Amino acid sequence: MKRIDCFKVMAELAGDALVVTGAGANTVEWYACRPGDGNFRVRTMGLVSSIALGMALGLPHRQVIAIDGDGSLLMNLCSLPTIARKNPPNLVHVLVDNEVYEASGEIDTATGAGTDLVAVARGAGIRRASWVNSPDEMRTVFSEALEARDATFIGLKVERARSEVPPYPMDEVENKYRFIRHVEQTEGLSILSAHMPASFLKDS
Amino acid sequence: MAESSGPALIVEGLKEAGVDLVATLPDINLHAVLERVAADPDLVHVPLCREEEGIGICTGGYLVGRKCAMIMQNGGLFNSVNGIVSTLLQYNLPLLLLVYYAGDVGDRSFATNGAMTQPVLSALGVQHFILRDPNEAKALIKRTLVLTQDYKRPVAVLLTKDVLGRRSPGE
């Protein structure tokens, strides 16, 4: 199974969900399937699901999707019990498991040696956790996850191959500002503001 | 009736600063603070398994409009360093870090952690202020929240045993 075939299905169904991605190929292939400012690329290995959890808890009515890698999740396994404990229904955690540290030279991770991260997620307390074996099955499972009343974990076993897509078009700080402005516009919130000189303040 | 203990004033300071999402990991000296955070219906409380995930959770909260804080021991600050560098500093993100200053002078616990706390924060370029007097808790926390937002970097408040209402044996 190619990850991009599952991403195409997700992009059809995701609507205006906020999407958090991690390691290189997940980010660029997702962005090719669903471009736009509702995407946030993470640079700290492991923190994809944690950042998505913070968004899901911070905006409980908005759908949030984490697209994680096996190497990344293995570095922050403690995110799974924390997600289970808070159980936000608006969070779907998608694991793209290719059994290697792909961006770091395709060295094997523990999942190729038998570690089953769906079983780990279930053991951590995430009841809605399952492997998906085809893009068609992903359509069903992902659709159900978007409607679910609990957090969902979906594992995808994928080929060790990248698809030809353009590079990510912005750096970290631009990504942050574009993402926040997108949240402001779509949620009617004011998040960013500039400090004004004292002469602009009424009471000064 | 408003309480005047350090832990009560710390949580009141957080709320008056507008903080509404707090990620925490226990230390016995933070117990009274964390109990108040957990019981407060106005705060989204996220109990952590390891502190670095809290850097991610607070980042996600900030990106969707929450005002976030973390409460942890200084050992947890050390656990969080990669997240501080490659998320908070890399993206210019604010975060209020309330860090129990284990190993502070007169503290009698984790002296090595204490010795390394300010040097690590300084090396990271993370501004930090030491809170010893409960009467200064609310003002310092409110001002530090404003500072971290203006600076767009994390800023730490180091919580001593004095402000937490704790005492070491022999002290």
Coordinates of C-alpha atoms in Angstrom, one line a residue:
Chain A
M1 CA 0.0 0.0 0.0
K2 CA 1.2 3.5 -0.9
R3 CA 0.7 6.2 1.7
I4 CA -0.4 8.7 -0.9
D5 CA -3.4 6.5 -1.9
C6 CA -4.6 6.6 1.7
F7 CA -3.9 10.4 1.9
K8 CA -6.1 11.0 -1.2
V9 CA -9.0 9.2 0.5
M10 CA -8.4 11.3 3.7
A11 CA -8.2 14.5 1.7
E12 CA -11.6 13.9 0.2
L13 CA -13.2 13.3 3.6
A14 CA -11.2 15.7 5.8
G15 CA -13.0 18.9 5.0
D16 CA -11.5 21.8 6.9
A17 CA -9.9 19.6 9.5
L18 CA -6.7 21.0 11.0
V19 CA -3.9 18.6 10.1
V20 CA -0.5 18.1 11.8
T21 CA 2.3 16.2 10.0
G22 CA 5.8 15.2 11.0
A23 CA 8.6 13.6 9.1
G24 CA 9.4 14.8 5.5
A25 CA 7.5 12.5 3.2
N26 CA 4.3 12.5 5.2
T27 CA 4.2 16.3 5.1
V28 CA 4.9 16.8 1.4
E29 CA 2.6 14.0 0.2
W30 CA -0.2 15.2 2.5
Y31 CA 0.3 18.8 1.4
A32 CA 0.1 17.7 -2.3
C33 CA -3.2 15.9 -1.6
R34 CA -4.7 18.8 0.4
P35 CA -2.8 22.1 0.1
G36 CA -3.8 25.1 2.2
D37 CA -3.1 26.9 5.5
G38 CA -4.9 24.4 7.7
N39 CA -1.7 22.2 7.7
F40 CA 1.0 22.4 10.3
R41 CA 4.4 20.7 9.9
V42 CA 6.2 19.6 13.0
R43 CA 10.0 19.6 13.3
T44 CA 10.5 18.0 16.8
M45 CA 10.5 14.2 16.2
G46 CA 7.7 12.7 18.3
L47 CA 5.6 15.8 18.9
V48 CA 3.1 15.3 16.0
S49 CA 0.4 13.6 18.1
S50 CA 1.1 15.9 21.1
I51 CA 0.6 19.1 19.1
A52 CA -2.5 17.6 17.5
L53 CA -3.8 16.7 21.0
G54 CA -3.3 20.3 22.1
M55 CA -5.3 21.6 19.1
A56 CA -8.1 19.0 19.7
L57 CA -8.4 20.0 23.4
G58 CA -8.1 23.7 22.6
L59 CA -10.8 23.7 19.9
P60 CA -13.1 20.8 20.9
H61 CA -15.6 21.4 18.0
R62 CA -13.0 21.3 15.2
Q63 CA -11.7 18.1 13.7
V64 CA -8.0 17.6 14.1
I65 CA -5.9 14.9 12.4
A66 CA -2.4 13.8 13.3
I67 CA -0.3 12.1 10.5
D68 CA 2.5 10.4 12.4
G69 CA 5.4 8.1 11.5
D70 CA 6.5 5.0 13.3
G71 CA 9.9 6.4 14.2
S72 CA 8.3 9.6 15.5
L73 CA 5.6 7.8 17.5
L74 CA 8.2 5.4 19.0
M75 CA 10.1 8.4 20.3
N76 CA 7.0 9.7 22.1
L77 CA 5.0 6.6 23.1
C78 CA 3.8 8.3 26.2
S79 CA 1.6 10.4 24.0
L80 CA -0.7 7.4 23.6
P81 CA -1.8 7.1 27.3
T82 CA -2.1 10.9 27.5
I83 CA -4.5 10.9 24.4
A84 CA -6.4 7.9 26.0
R85 CA -6.8 9.8 29.2
K86 CA -8.2 12.9 27.6
N87 CA -10.0 11.0 24.8
P88 CA -10.9 13.9 22.6
P89 CA -13.6 12.7 20.1
N90 CA -12.3 15.3 17.5
L91 CA -8.8 13.7 17.2
V92 CA -7.9 11.1 14.6
H93 CA -4.3 9.8 15.0
V94 CA -3.1 8.2 11.8
L95 CA 0.1 6.2 12.0
V96 CA 2.0 5.8 8.7
D97 CA 4.2 2.8 9.4
N98 CA 6.9 1.9 6.9
E99 CA 9.2 0.2 9.5
V100 CA 12.1 2.6 8.8
Y101 CA 13.5 6.0 9.8
E102 CA 12.9 7.0 6.2
A103 CA 14.1 10.6 6.4
S104 CA 17.2 9.4 8.3
G105 CA 18.5 6.9 5.7
E106 CA 16.0 4.0 5.9
I107 CA 17.4 2.4 9.0
D108 CA 14.9 -0.1 10.5
T109 CA 12.7 0.9 13.4
A110 CA 11.3 -1.5 16.0
T111 CA 8.0 -2.0 14.2
G112 CA 9.7 -4.2 11.6
A113 CA 11.0 -6.4 14.4
G114 CA 7.5 -7.1 15.8
T115 CA 6.4 -4.0 17.7
D116 CA 2.7 -3.5 16.9
L117 CA 1.8 0.1 17.5
V118 CA -1.9 -0.4 17.1
A119 CA -1.7 -3.0 20.0
V120 CA 0.4 -0.4 21.9
A121 CA -2.3 2.2 21.3
R122 CA -5.0 -0.2 22.5
G123 CA -3.0 -1.2 25.5
A124 CA -2.5 2.5 26.3
G125 CA -6.3 2.8 26.5
I126 CA -7.3 4.0 23.0
R127 CA -10.3 1.7 22.4
R128 CA -10.8 2.7 18.8
A129 CA -7.5 1.5 17.4
S130 CA -7.1 -0.7 14.3
W131 CA -4.9 -1.5 11.3
V132 CA -6.2 -0.6 7.9
N133 CA -5.0 -2.6 4.9
S134 CA -6.3 -0.8 1.8
P135 CA -7.4 2.7 0.6
D136 CA -11.0 1.3 0.4
E137 CA -10.9 0.1 3.9
M138 CA -9.4 3.5 4.9
R139 CA -12.4 5.2 3.4
T140 CA -14.7 3.3 5.8
V141 CA -12.6 3.5 8.9
F142 CA -11.6 7.1 8.5
S143 CA -15.2 8.2 7.8
E144 CA -16.3 6.4 11.0
A145 CA -13.4 8.1 12.9
L146 CA -14.6 11.5 11.9
E147 CA -18.0 10.8 13.4
A148 CA -16.8 8.9 16.4
R149 CA -17.4 9.9 20.0
D150 CA -13.9 8.8 21.1
A151 CA -10.4 9.5 19.8
T152 CA -9.3 7.1 17.1
F153 CA -6.0 5.6 16.2
I154 CA -5.5 4.2 12.7
G155 CA -2.4 2.2 11.6
L156 CA -1.3 2.0 7.9
K157 CA 1.4 -0.3 6.9
V158 CA 3.0 1.3 3.8
E159 CA 5.7 0.7 1.2
R160 CA 9.1 2.2 1.7
A161 CA 8.7 4.5 -1.3
R162 CA 8.1 8.2 -1.8
S163 CA 5.8 9.7 -4.3
E164 CA 6.9 12.5 -6.6
V165 CA 5.5 15.7 -5.1
P166 CA 6.7 19.3 -4.8
P167 CA 8.7 20.3 -1.8
Y168 CA 7.0 22.0 1.2
P169 CA 6.7 25.7 0.2
M170 CA 7.4 27.5 3.5
D171 CA 9.6 27.6 6.6
E172 CA 8.5 27.1 10.2
V173 CA 7.7 30.6 11.1
E174 CA 5.6 31.3 8.0
N175 CA 3.8 28.0 8.6
K176 CA 3.0 29.1 12.1
Y177 CA 1.6 32.5 11.0
R178 CA -0.4 31.1 8.1
F179 CA -1.9 28.4 10.3
I180 CA -2.9 30.8 13.1
R181 CA -4.4 33.2 10.6
H182 CA -6.3 30.3 9.0
V183 CA -7.7 29.4 12.5
E184 CA -8.6 33.0 13.2
Q185 CA -10.5 33.3 9.9
T186 CA -12.3 30.0 10.0
E187 CA -13.1 30.2 13.7
G188 CA -13.8 34.0 14.1
L189 CA -11.0 34.2 16.7
S190 CA -8.4 36.8 17.4
I191 CA -5.2 35.1 18.4
L192 CA -2.3 37.3 17.3
S193 CA -2.0 41.0 18.2
A194 CA 0.7 43.6 18.2
H195 CA 1.7 45.7 21.2
M196 CA 0.8 49.3 20.6
P197 CA 2.8 52.3 22.0
A198 CA 1.5 53.7 25.3
S199 CA 0.1 56.8 23.5
F200 CA -2.5 54.6 21.8
L201 CA -3.8 53.4 25.2
K202 CA -6.8 55.3 26.6
D203 CA -5.7 55.3 30.2
S204 CA -2.1 56.2 29.7
Chain B
M1 CA -12.6 33.9 50.5
A2 CA -9.4 34.3 48.6
E3 CA -6.5 32.2 50.0
S4 CA -3.1 33.7 50.5
S5 CA -0.9 30.5 50.3
G6 CA 1.7 30.4 47.6
P7 CA 0.0 27.5 45.7
A8 CA -3.3 29.3 45.8
L9 CA -1.8 32.6 44.6
I10 CA 0.1 30.8 41.8
V11 CA -3.1 29.4 40.4
E12 CA -5.0 32.7 40.9
G13 CA -2.1 34.4 39.0
L14 CA -2.4 31.9 36.1
K15 CA -6.2 32.5 35.9
E16 CA -5.9 36.3 36.1
A17 CA -3.2 36.1 33.4
G18 CA -5.8 34.5 31.2
V19 CA -4.2 31.0 31.1
D20 CA -6.8 28.4 30.3
L21 CA -4.8 25.2 29.4
V22 CA -2.3 23.8 31.8
A23 CA -0.1 20.7 31.2
T24 CA 1.5 19.2 34.4
L25 CA 3.6 16.5 35.8
P26 CA 3.7 15.8 39.6
D27 CA 6.4 16.5 42.1
I28 CA 5.5 16.3 45.8
N29 CA 6.4 20.0 46.2
L30 CA 4.0 20.9 43.4
H31 CA 1.2 18.8 44.9
A32 CA -0.9 21.7 46.3
V33 CA -0.6 23.6 43.0
L34 CA -1.6 20.7 40.9
E35 CA -4.5 19.8 43.1
R36 CA -5.9 23.3 42.5
V37 CA -5.3 23.1 38.8
A38 CA -7.0 19.7 38.5
A39 CA -10.0 20.9 40.5
D40 CA -10.5 24.1 38.6
P41 CA -13.4 23.9 36.1
D42 CA -12.1 27.0 34.1
L43 CA -8.8 25.2 33.3
V44 CA -8.2 22.5 30.7
H45 CA -5.8 20.3 32.6
V46 CA -3.6 17.8 30.8
P47 CA -1.7 15.4 33.0
L48 CA 1.4 14.3 31.2
C49 CA 3.4 11.1 31.2
R50 CA 6.7 12.9 30.2
E51 CA 7.3 16.6 30.1
E52 CA 8.4 17.0 26.5
E53 CA 4.9 16.0 25.2
G54 CA 3.6 19.0 27.2
I55 CA 5.6 21.3 25.0
G56 CA 3.8 19.8 22.0
I57 CA 0.3 20.0 23.7
C58 CA 0.8 23.6 24.7
T59 CA 2.1 24.4 21.2
G60 CA -1.1 23.0 19.7
G61 CA -3.2 24.9 22.2
Y62 CA -1.5 28.1 21.4
L63 CA -1.9 27.7 17.7
V64 CA -5.7 27.5 18.1
G65 CA -6.0 30.4 20.5
R66 CA -5.4 29.1 24.0
K67 CA -3.2 30.6 26.6
C68 CA -1.1 27.8 27.9
A69 CA 1.3 27.0 30.8
M70 CA 3.3 24.1 31.9
I71 CA 4.0 23.1 35.5
M72 CA 6.9 20.7 36.2
Q73 CA 10.0 20.0 38.1
N74 CA 13.4 21.1 36.7
G75 CA 14.2 17.5 35.8
G76 CA 11.1 17.8 33.5
L77 CA 12.6 21.0 32.0
F78 CA 15.7 19.0 31.1
N79 CA 13.4 16.3 29.5
S80 CA 11.8 19.0 27.4
V81 CA 14.9 20.5 25.9
N82 CA 14.5 19.2 22.3
G83 CA 10.9 20.3 22.2
I84 CA 11.9 23.8 23.5
V85 CA 14.6 24.1 20.9
S86 CA 13.1 22.6 17.7
T87 CA 9.5 23.7 18.4
L88 CA 9.2 26.7 20.7
L89 CA 12.4 28.4 19.6
Q90 CA 12.4 27.3 16.0
Y91 CA 8.8 28.6 15.4
N92 CA 9.0 31.6 17.8
L93 CA 6.3 30.4 20.1
P94 CA 5.5 31.8 23.6
L95 CA 5.0 29.4 26.6
L96 CA 4.9 30.1 30.3
L97 CA 7.0 27.5 32.1
L98 CA 6.4 27.2 35.8
V99 CA 9.4 25.1 37.0
Y100 CA 9.9 23.8 40.6
Y101 CA 13.5 24.7 41.4
A102 CA 14.6 21.5 43.0
G103 CA 18.1 21.8 44.4
D104 CA 17.8 25.5 45.0
V105 CA 19.8 26.9 48.0
G106 CA 18.1 25.5 51.2
D107 CA 16.1 22.9 49.2
R108 CA 18.1 19.8 50.0
S109 CA 16.9 17.8 47.0
F110 CA 18.4 17.1 43.6
A111 CA 21.4 19.5 44.1
T112 CA 22.7 18.6 40.7
N113 CA 19.4 19.5 39.0
G114 CA 19.5 22.8 41.0
A115 CA 23.0 23.6 39.9
M116 CA 22.2 23.0 36.2
T117 CA 18.8 24.7 36.0
Q118 CA 19.8 28.3 35.4
P119 CA 22.8 27.4 33.2
V120 CA 20.6 25.3 30.9
L121 CA 17.9 28.0 30.7
S122 CA 20.6 30.6 29.9
A123 CA 22.2 28.4 27.3
L124 CA 18.8 28.1 25.6
G125 CA 18.2 31.8 25.8
V126 CA 15.1 31.2 27.9
Q127 CA 14.6 34.2 30.3
H128 CA 13.8 33.1 33.8
F129 CA 12.7 34.7 37.1
I130 CA 13.0 33.2 40.5
L131 CA 9.8 33.4 42.6
R132 CA 10.5 33.2 46.4
D133 CA 7.9 35.4 47.9
P134 CA 4.2 34.3 47.7
N135 CA 3.2 37.9 47.8
E136 CA 4.9 38.5 44.4
A137 CA 3.4 35.4 42.8
K138 CA 0.4 36.8 41.1
A139 CA 2.1 39.9 39.6
L140 CA 5.2 37.9 38.4
I141 CA 3.1 35.3 36.7
K142 CA 0.9 37.8 35.0
R143 CA 3.8 39.8 33.8
T144 CA 5.7 36.8 32.6
L145 CA 2.7 35.7 30.6
V146 CA 2.7 39.1 28.9
L147 CA 6.4 38.9 28.4
T148 CA 6.4 35.5 26.7
Q149 CA 3.7 36.7 24.3
D150 CA 5.6 39.8 23.5
Y151 CA 8.9 38.0 23.2
K152 CA 7.4 35.0 21.3
R153 CA 9.8 32.7 23.1
P154 CA 9.2 30.5 26.2
V155 CA 9.9 32.3 29.6
A156 CA 10.3 30.4 32.9
V157 CA 9.3 31.2 36.4
L158 CA 11.4 29.1 38.9
L159 CA 9.2 28.1 41.9
T160 CA 11.2 27.7 45.1
K161 CA 10.1 25.7 48.2
D162 CA 9.4 28.9 50.0
V163 CA 6.8 30.0 47.5
L164 CA 5.3 26.5 47.4
G165 CA 4.9 26.5 51.2
R166 CA 7.3 23.5 51.6
R167 CA 10.2 23.2 54.0
S168 CA 13.2 20.9 53.8
P169 CA 14.3 18.8 56.9
G170 CA 16.7 20.9 59.0
E171 CA 15.5 24.2 57.4

